CSV table of C-alpha atoms in Angstrom, one decimal:
chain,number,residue,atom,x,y,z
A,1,UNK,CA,-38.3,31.4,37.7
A,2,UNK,CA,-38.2,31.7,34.2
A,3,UNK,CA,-35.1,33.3,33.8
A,4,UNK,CA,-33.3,31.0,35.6
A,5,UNK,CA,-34.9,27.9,33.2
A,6,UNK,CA,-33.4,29.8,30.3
A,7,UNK,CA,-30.2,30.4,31.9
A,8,UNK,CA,-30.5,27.0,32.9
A,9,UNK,CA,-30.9,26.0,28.8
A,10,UNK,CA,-27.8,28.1,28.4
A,11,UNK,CA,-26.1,26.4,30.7
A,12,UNK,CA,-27.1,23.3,29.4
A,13,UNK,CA,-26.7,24.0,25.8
A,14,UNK,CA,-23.2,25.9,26.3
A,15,UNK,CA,-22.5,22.1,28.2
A,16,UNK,CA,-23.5,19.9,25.3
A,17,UNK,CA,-20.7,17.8,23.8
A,18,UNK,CA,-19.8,18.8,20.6
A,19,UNK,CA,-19.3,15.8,18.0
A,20,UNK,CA,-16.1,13.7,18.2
A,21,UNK,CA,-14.1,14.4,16.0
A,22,UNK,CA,-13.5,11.6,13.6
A,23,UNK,CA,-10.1,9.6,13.4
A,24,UNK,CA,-9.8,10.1,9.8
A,25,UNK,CA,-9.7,14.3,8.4
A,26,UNK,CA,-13.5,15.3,7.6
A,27,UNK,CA,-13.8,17.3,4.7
A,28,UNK,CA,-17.5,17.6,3.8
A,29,UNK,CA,-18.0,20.1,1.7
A,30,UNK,CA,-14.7,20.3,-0.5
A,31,UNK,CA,-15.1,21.2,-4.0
A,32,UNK,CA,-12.8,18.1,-4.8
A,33,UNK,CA,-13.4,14.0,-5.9
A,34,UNK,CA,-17.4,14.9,-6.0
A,35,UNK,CA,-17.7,13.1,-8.8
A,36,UNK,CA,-16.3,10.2,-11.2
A,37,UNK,CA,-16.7,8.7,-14.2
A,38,UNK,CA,-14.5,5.6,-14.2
A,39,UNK,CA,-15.1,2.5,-16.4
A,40,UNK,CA,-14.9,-0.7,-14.3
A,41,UNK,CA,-12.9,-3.6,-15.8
A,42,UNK,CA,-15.8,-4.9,-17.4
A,43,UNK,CA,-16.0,-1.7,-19.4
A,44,UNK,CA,-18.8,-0.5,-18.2
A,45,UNK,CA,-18.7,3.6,-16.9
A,46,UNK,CA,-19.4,4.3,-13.1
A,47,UNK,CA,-20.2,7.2,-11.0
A,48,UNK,CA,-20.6,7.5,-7.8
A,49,UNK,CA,-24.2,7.2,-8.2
A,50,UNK,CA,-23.8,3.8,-8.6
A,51,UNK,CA,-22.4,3.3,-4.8
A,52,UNK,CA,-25.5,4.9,-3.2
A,53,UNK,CA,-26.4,3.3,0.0
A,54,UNK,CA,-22.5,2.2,0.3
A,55,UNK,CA,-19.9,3.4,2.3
A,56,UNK,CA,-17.1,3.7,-0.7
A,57,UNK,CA,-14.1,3.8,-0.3
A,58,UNK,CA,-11.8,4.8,-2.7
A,59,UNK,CA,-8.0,4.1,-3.2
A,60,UNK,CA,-5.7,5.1,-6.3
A,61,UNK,CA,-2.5,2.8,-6.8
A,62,UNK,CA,-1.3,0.1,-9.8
A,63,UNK,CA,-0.8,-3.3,-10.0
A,64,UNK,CA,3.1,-2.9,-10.0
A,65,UNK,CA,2.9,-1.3,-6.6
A,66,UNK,CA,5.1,-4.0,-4.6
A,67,UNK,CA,4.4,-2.1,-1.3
A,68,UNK,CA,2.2,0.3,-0.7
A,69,UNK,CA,-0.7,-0.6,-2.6
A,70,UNK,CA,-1.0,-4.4,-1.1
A,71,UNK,CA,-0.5,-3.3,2.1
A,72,UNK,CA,-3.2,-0.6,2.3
A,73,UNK,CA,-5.6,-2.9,-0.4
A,74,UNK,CA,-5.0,-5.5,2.7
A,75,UNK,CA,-5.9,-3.7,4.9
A,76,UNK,CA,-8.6,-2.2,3.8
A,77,UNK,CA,-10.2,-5.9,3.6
A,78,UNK,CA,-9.0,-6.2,7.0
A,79,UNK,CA,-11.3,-3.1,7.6
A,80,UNK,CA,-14.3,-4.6,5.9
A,81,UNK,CA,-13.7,-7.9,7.8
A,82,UNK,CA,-13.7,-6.0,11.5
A,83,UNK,CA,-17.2,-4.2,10.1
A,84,UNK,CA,-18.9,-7.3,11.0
A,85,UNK,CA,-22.2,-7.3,8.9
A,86,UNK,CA,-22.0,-3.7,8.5
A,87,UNK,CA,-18.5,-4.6,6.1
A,88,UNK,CA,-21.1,-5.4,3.2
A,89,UNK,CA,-22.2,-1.8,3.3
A,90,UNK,CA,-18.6,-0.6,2.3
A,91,UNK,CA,-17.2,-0.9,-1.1
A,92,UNK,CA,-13.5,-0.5,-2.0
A,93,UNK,CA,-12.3,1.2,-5.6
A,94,UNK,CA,-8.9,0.7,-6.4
A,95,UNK,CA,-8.6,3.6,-9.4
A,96,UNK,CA,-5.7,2.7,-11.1
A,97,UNK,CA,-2.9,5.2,-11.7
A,98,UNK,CA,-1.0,2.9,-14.7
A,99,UNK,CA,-3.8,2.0,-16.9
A,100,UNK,CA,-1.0,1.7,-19.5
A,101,UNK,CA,0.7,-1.4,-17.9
A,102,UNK,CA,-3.1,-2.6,-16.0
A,103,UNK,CA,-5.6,-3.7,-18.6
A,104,UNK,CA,-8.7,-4.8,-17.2
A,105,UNK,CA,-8.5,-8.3,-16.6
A,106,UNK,CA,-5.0,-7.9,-14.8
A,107,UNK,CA,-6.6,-4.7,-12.7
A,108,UNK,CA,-9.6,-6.6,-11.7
A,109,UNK,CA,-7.3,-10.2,-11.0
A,110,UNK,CA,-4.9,-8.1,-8.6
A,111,UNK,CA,-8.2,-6.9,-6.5
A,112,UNK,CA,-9.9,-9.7,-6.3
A,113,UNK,CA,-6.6,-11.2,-4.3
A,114,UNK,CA,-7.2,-9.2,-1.7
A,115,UNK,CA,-11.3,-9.6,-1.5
A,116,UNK,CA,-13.6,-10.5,-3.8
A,117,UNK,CA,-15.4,-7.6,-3.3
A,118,UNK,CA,-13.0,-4.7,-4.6
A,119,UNK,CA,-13.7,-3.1,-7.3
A,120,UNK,CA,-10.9,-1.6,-9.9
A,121,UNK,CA,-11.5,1.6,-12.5
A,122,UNK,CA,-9.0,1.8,-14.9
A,123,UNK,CA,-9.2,5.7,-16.4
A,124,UNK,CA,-8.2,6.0,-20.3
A,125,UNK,CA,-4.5,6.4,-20.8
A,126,UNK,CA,-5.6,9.9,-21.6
A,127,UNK,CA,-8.3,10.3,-19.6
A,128,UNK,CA,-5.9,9.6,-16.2
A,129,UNK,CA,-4.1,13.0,-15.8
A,130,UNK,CA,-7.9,14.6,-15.4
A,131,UNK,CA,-9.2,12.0,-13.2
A,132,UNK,CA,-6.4,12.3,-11.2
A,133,UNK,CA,-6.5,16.0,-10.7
A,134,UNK,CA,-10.2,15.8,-10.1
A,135,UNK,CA,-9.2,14.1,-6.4
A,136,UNK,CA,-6.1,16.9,-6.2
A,137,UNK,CA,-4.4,13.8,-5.8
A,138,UNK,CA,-0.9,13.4,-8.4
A,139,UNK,CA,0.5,10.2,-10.1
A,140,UNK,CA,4.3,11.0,-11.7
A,141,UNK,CA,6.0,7.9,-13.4
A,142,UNK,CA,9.9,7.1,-12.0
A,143,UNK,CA,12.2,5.4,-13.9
A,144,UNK,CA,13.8,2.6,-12.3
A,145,UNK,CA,17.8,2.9,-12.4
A,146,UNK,CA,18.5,0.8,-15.5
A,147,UNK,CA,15.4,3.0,-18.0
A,148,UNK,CA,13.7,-0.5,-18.9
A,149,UNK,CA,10.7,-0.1,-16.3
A,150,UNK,CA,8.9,2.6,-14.8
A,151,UNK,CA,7.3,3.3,-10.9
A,152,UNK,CA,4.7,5.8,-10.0
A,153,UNK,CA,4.9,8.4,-6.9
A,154,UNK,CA,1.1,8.4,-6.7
A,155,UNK,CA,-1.1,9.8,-4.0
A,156,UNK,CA,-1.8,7.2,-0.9
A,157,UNK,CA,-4.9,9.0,0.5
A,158,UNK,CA,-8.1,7.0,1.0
A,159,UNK,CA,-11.4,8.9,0.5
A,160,UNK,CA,-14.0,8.3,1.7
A,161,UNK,CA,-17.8,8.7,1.0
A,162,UNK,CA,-21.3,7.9,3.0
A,163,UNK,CA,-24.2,6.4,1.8
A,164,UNK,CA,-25.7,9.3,0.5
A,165,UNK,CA,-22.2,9.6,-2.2
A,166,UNK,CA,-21.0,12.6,-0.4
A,167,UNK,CA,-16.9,12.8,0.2
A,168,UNK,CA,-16.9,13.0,3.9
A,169,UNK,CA,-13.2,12.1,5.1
A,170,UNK,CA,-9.5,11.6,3.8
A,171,UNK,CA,-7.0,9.0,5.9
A,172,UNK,CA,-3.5,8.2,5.1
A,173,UNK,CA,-2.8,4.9,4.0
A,174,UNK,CA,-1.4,3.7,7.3
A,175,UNK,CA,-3.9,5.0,9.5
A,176,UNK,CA,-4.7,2.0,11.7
A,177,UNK,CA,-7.8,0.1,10.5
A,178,UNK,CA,-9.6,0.0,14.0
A,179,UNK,CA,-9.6,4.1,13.9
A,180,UNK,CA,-10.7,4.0,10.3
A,181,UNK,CA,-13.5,1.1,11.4
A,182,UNK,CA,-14.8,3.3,14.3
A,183,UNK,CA,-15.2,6.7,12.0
A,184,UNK,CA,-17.3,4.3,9.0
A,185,UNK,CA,-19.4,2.9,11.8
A,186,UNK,CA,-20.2,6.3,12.6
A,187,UNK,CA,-20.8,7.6,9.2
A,188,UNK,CA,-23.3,4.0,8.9
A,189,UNK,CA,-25.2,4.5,12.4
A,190,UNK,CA,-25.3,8.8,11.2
A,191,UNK,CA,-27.1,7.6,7.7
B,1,UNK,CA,50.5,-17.7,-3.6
B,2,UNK,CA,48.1,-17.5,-0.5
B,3,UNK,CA,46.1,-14.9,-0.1
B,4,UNK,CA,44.3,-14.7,3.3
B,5,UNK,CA,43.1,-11.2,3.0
B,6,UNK,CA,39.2,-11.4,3.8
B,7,UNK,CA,38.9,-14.6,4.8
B,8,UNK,CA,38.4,-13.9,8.4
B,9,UNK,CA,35.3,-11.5,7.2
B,10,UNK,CA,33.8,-14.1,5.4
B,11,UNK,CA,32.7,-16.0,8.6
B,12,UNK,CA,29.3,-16.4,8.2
B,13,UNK,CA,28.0,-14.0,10.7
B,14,UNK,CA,24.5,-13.0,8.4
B,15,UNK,CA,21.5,-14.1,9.8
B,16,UNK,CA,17.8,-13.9,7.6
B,17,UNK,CA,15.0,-14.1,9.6
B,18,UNK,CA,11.5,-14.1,8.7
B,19,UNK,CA,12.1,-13.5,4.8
B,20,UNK,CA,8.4,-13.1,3.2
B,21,UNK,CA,6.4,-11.8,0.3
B,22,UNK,CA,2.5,-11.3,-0.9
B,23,UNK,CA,1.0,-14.0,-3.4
B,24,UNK,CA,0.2,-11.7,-6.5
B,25,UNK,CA,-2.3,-12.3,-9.2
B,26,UNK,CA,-2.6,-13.6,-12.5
B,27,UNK,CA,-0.7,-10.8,-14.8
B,28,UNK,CA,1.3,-9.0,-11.9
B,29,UNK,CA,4.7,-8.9,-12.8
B,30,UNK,CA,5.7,-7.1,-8.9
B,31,UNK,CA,5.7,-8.0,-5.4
B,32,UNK,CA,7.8,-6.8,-2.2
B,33,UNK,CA,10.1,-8.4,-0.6
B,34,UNK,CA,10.7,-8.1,3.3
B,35,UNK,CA,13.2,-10.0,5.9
B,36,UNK,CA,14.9,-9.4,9.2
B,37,UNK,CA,18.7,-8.8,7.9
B,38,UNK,CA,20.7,-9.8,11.4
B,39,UNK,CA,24.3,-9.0,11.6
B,40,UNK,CA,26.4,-11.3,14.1
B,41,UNK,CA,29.8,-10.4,13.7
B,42,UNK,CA,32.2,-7.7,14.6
B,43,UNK,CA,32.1,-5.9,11.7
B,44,UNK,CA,29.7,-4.1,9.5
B,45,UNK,CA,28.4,-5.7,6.5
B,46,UNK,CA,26.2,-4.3,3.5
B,47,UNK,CA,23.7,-6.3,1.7
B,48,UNK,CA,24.9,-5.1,-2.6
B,49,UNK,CA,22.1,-6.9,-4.2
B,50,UNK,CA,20.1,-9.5,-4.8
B,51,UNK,CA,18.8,-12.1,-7.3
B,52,UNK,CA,16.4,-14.4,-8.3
B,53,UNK,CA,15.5,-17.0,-11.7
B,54,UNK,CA,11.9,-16.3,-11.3
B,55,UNK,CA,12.5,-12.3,-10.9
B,56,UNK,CA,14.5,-11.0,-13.5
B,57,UNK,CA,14.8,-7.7,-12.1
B,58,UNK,CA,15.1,-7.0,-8.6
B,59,UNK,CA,16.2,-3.4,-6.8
B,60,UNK,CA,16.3,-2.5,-2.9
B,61,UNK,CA,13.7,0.0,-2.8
B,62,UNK,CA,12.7,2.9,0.0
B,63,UNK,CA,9.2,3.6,0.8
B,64,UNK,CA,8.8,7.8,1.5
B,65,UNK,CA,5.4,9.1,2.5
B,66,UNK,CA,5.5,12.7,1.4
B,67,UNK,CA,2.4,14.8,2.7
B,68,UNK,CA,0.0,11.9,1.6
B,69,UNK,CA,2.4,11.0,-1.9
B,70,UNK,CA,3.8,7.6,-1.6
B,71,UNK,CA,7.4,7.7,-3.4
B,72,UNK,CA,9.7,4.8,-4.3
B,73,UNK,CA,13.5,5.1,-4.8
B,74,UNK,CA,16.0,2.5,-5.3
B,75,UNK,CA,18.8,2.7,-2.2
B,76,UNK,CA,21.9,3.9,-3.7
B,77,UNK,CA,25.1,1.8,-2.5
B,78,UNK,CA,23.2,-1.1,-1.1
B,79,UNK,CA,21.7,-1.4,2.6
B,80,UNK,CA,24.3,-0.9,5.4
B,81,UNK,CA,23.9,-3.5,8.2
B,82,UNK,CA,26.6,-2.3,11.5
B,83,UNK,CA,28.1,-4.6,13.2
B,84,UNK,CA,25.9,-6.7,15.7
B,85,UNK,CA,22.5,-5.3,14.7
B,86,UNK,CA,19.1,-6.2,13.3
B,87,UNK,CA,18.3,-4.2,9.5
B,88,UNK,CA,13.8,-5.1,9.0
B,89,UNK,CA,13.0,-4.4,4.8
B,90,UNK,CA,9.5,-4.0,6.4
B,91,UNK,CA,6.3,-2.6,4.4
B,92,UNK,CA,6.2,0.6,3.9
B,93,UNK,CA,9.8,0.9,4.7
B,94,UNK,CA,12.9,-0.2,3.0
B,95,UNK,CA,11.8,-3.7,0.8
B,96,UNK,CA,12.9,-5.6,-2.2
B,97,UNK,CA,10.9,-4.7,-4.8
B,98,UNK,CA,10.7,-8.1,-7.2
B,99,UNK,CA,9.8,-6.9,-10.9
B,100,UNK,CA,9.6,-9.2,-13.8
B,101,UNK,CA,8.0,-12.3,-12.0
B,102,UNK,CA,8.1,-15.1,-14.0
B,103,UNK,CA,4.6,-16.7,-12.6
B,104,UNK,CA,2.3,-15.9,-10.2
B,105,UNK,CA,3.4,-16.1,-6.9
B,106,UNK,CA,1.4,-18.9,-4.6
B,107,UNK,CA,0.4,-18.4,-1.3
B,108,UNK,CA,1.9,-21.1,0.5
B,109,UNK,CA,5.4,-21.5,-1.6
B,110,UNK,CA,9.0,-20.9,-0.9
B,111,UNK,CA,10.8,-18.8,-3.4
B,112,UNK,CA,14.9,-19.2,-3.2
B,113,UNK,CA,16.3,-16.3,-3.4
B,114,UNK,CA,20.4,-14.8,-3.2
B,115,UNK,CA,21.3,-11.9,-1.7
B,116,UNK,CA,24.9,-10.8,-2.1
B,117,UNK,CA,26.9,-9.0,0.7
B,118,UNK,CA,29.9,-7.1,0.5
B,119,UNK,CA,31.8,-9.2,3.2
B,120,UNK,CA,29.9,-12.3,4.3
B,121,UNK,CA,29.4,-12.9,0.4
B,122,UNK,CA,26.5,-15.1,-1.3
B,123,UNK,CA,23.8,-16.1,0.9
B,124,UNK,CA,20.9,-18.2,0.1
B,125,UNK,CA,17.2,-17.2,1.6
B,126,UNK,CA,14.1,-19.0,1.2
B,127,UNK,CA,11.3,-16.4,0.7
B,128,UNK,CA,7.9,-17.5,2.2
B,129,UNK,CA,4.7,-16.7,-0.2
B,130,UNK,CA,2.0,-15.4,2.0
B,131,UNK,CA,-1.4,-14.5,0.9
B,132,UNK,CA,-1.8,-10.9,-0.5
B,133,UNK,CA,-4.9,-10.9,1.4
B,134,UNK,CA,-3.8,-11.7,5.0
B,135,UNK,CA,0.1,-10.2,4.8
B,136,UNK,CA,0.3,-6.3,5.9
């Protein structure tokens, strides 16, 4: 009798669902975008620390981005909007990839058109190149064809931390928002 | 003295549809630029470029996703439209990329703009100002 109750646990065990996978690419655990030390457009430095308790997630892009950038800052108040009440718990940083071009009233200004409740870091001009590398994310200016103005190729991956500040999952920027609003649920209900 | 050459292309047979852009902010000088580019006629046509008074500089503009890097480059030789066919600058795709704005764009505006074709020649667009916000 007792043998078959633990074959039965085997059974049973061997039978258990394993966790869904989430939409987005988990990464718990990497090595990478653990940390940051940002300042905000008021000027004042933030970490991570600062988001505990929040779902943040984080977003690198410029203010001269004419396609991109809007359309994934769009959408990712779109995504806080679908949360329901649990959208309050999420916070979006837009990290700025030209702080040359986006001072800090222009940074926050373009943000807060898309909800009031984004957030924009703008990096020192010479503090970018490490900030950037810290995500093993990459930001290259491009000349546009007549040399007077400048784009930037720049990493479109949003991160994504729980509550607790750890990096939990990557998306691509057009990953649609009701997959990216399922896996943040989970990450809320898991905290 | 008369010269009739290209007068039977330039029949009107472009078509904008649904021509649109995002509101921007105080101190943005760039927005995108998307519309339905519908061919009629017979024979192919090719959108060259494309101007505006309030954007001083404005390119046609590819979107690339490369393994997670978003990469911009200006189309080379303008934007082919075949004969009877529908062309979308859509985001994330092929757009006008509006630099140099002269003001903010308002949500709720209409901005003129011209687009020059290599046959069907100067054609005049109004370009709806929807809200950053709400426009994907």
């Amino acid at each position: 009798m007792r043998g078959i109750i633990i074959v039965l646990s085997v059974i049973l065990a061997a039978c258990a669902p394993p966790p869904l996978p989430f939409n987005a690419t988990e990464i718990t655990g990497v090595s990478y975008g653990t940390q940051l030390q940002i300042p905000d457009t008021q000027g004042k430095s933030r970490s991570l620390a600062d988001f505990s308790g929040k779902i943040t997630v984080v977003f690198f892009g410029f203010t001269s981005c004419p396609d991109v950038c809007p359309s994934t800052l769009m959408r990712l108040g779109q995504l806080r909007k679908s949360l329901g009440a649990d959208g309050a718990a999420v916070q979006v940083i837009l990290v700025t990839v030209d702080p040359e071009r986006d001072t800090a009233s222009r940074l926050d200004a373009y943000v807060k058109n898309f909800d009031p409740s984004f957030i924009g870091l703008r990096p020192e001009p010479a503090a970018l190149e490490s900030v950037v590398k810290a995500f093993h994310a990459i930001a290259v200016k491009v000349p546009t064809a007549d040399g007077t103005d400048y784009t930037i190729d720049h990493s479109s991956t949003i991160y994504v931390y729980d509550q607790n500040t750890r990096m939990r999952l990557i998306a691509q920027a057009d990953m649609p928002i009701e997959q990216l609003a399922a896996d943040l649920r989970r990450l809320i209900a898991d905290s | 003295m008369f010269v009739y050459v290209g007068i039977a292309s330039a029949e009107p047979n472009i078509q904008i549809e649904n021509a649109r852009t995002r509101s921007t902010a105080p101190g943005q000088t760039v927005s995108g630029g998307y519309m339905t580019l519908i061919n009629n006629g017979p024979t192919a046509d090719r959108l060259l470029s494309v101007s505006a008074s309030w954007a001083s500089m404005i390119e046609i503009h590819h979107t690339r996703m490369d393994g997670g890097v978003m990469r911009m480059r200006e189309v080379q030789g303008g934007v082919p439209i075949p004969a009877n066919s529908r062309v979308e600058l859509k985001p994330r795709g092929m757009h006008l990329m509006l630099m140099q704005l002269a003001a903010p764009l308002e949500a709720g505006h209409s901005m003129p703009l011209l687009l020059q074709f290599e046959k069907a020649g100067a054609v005049k667009v109004s370009l709806r100002v929807e809200a950053a916000g709400q426009m994907p």
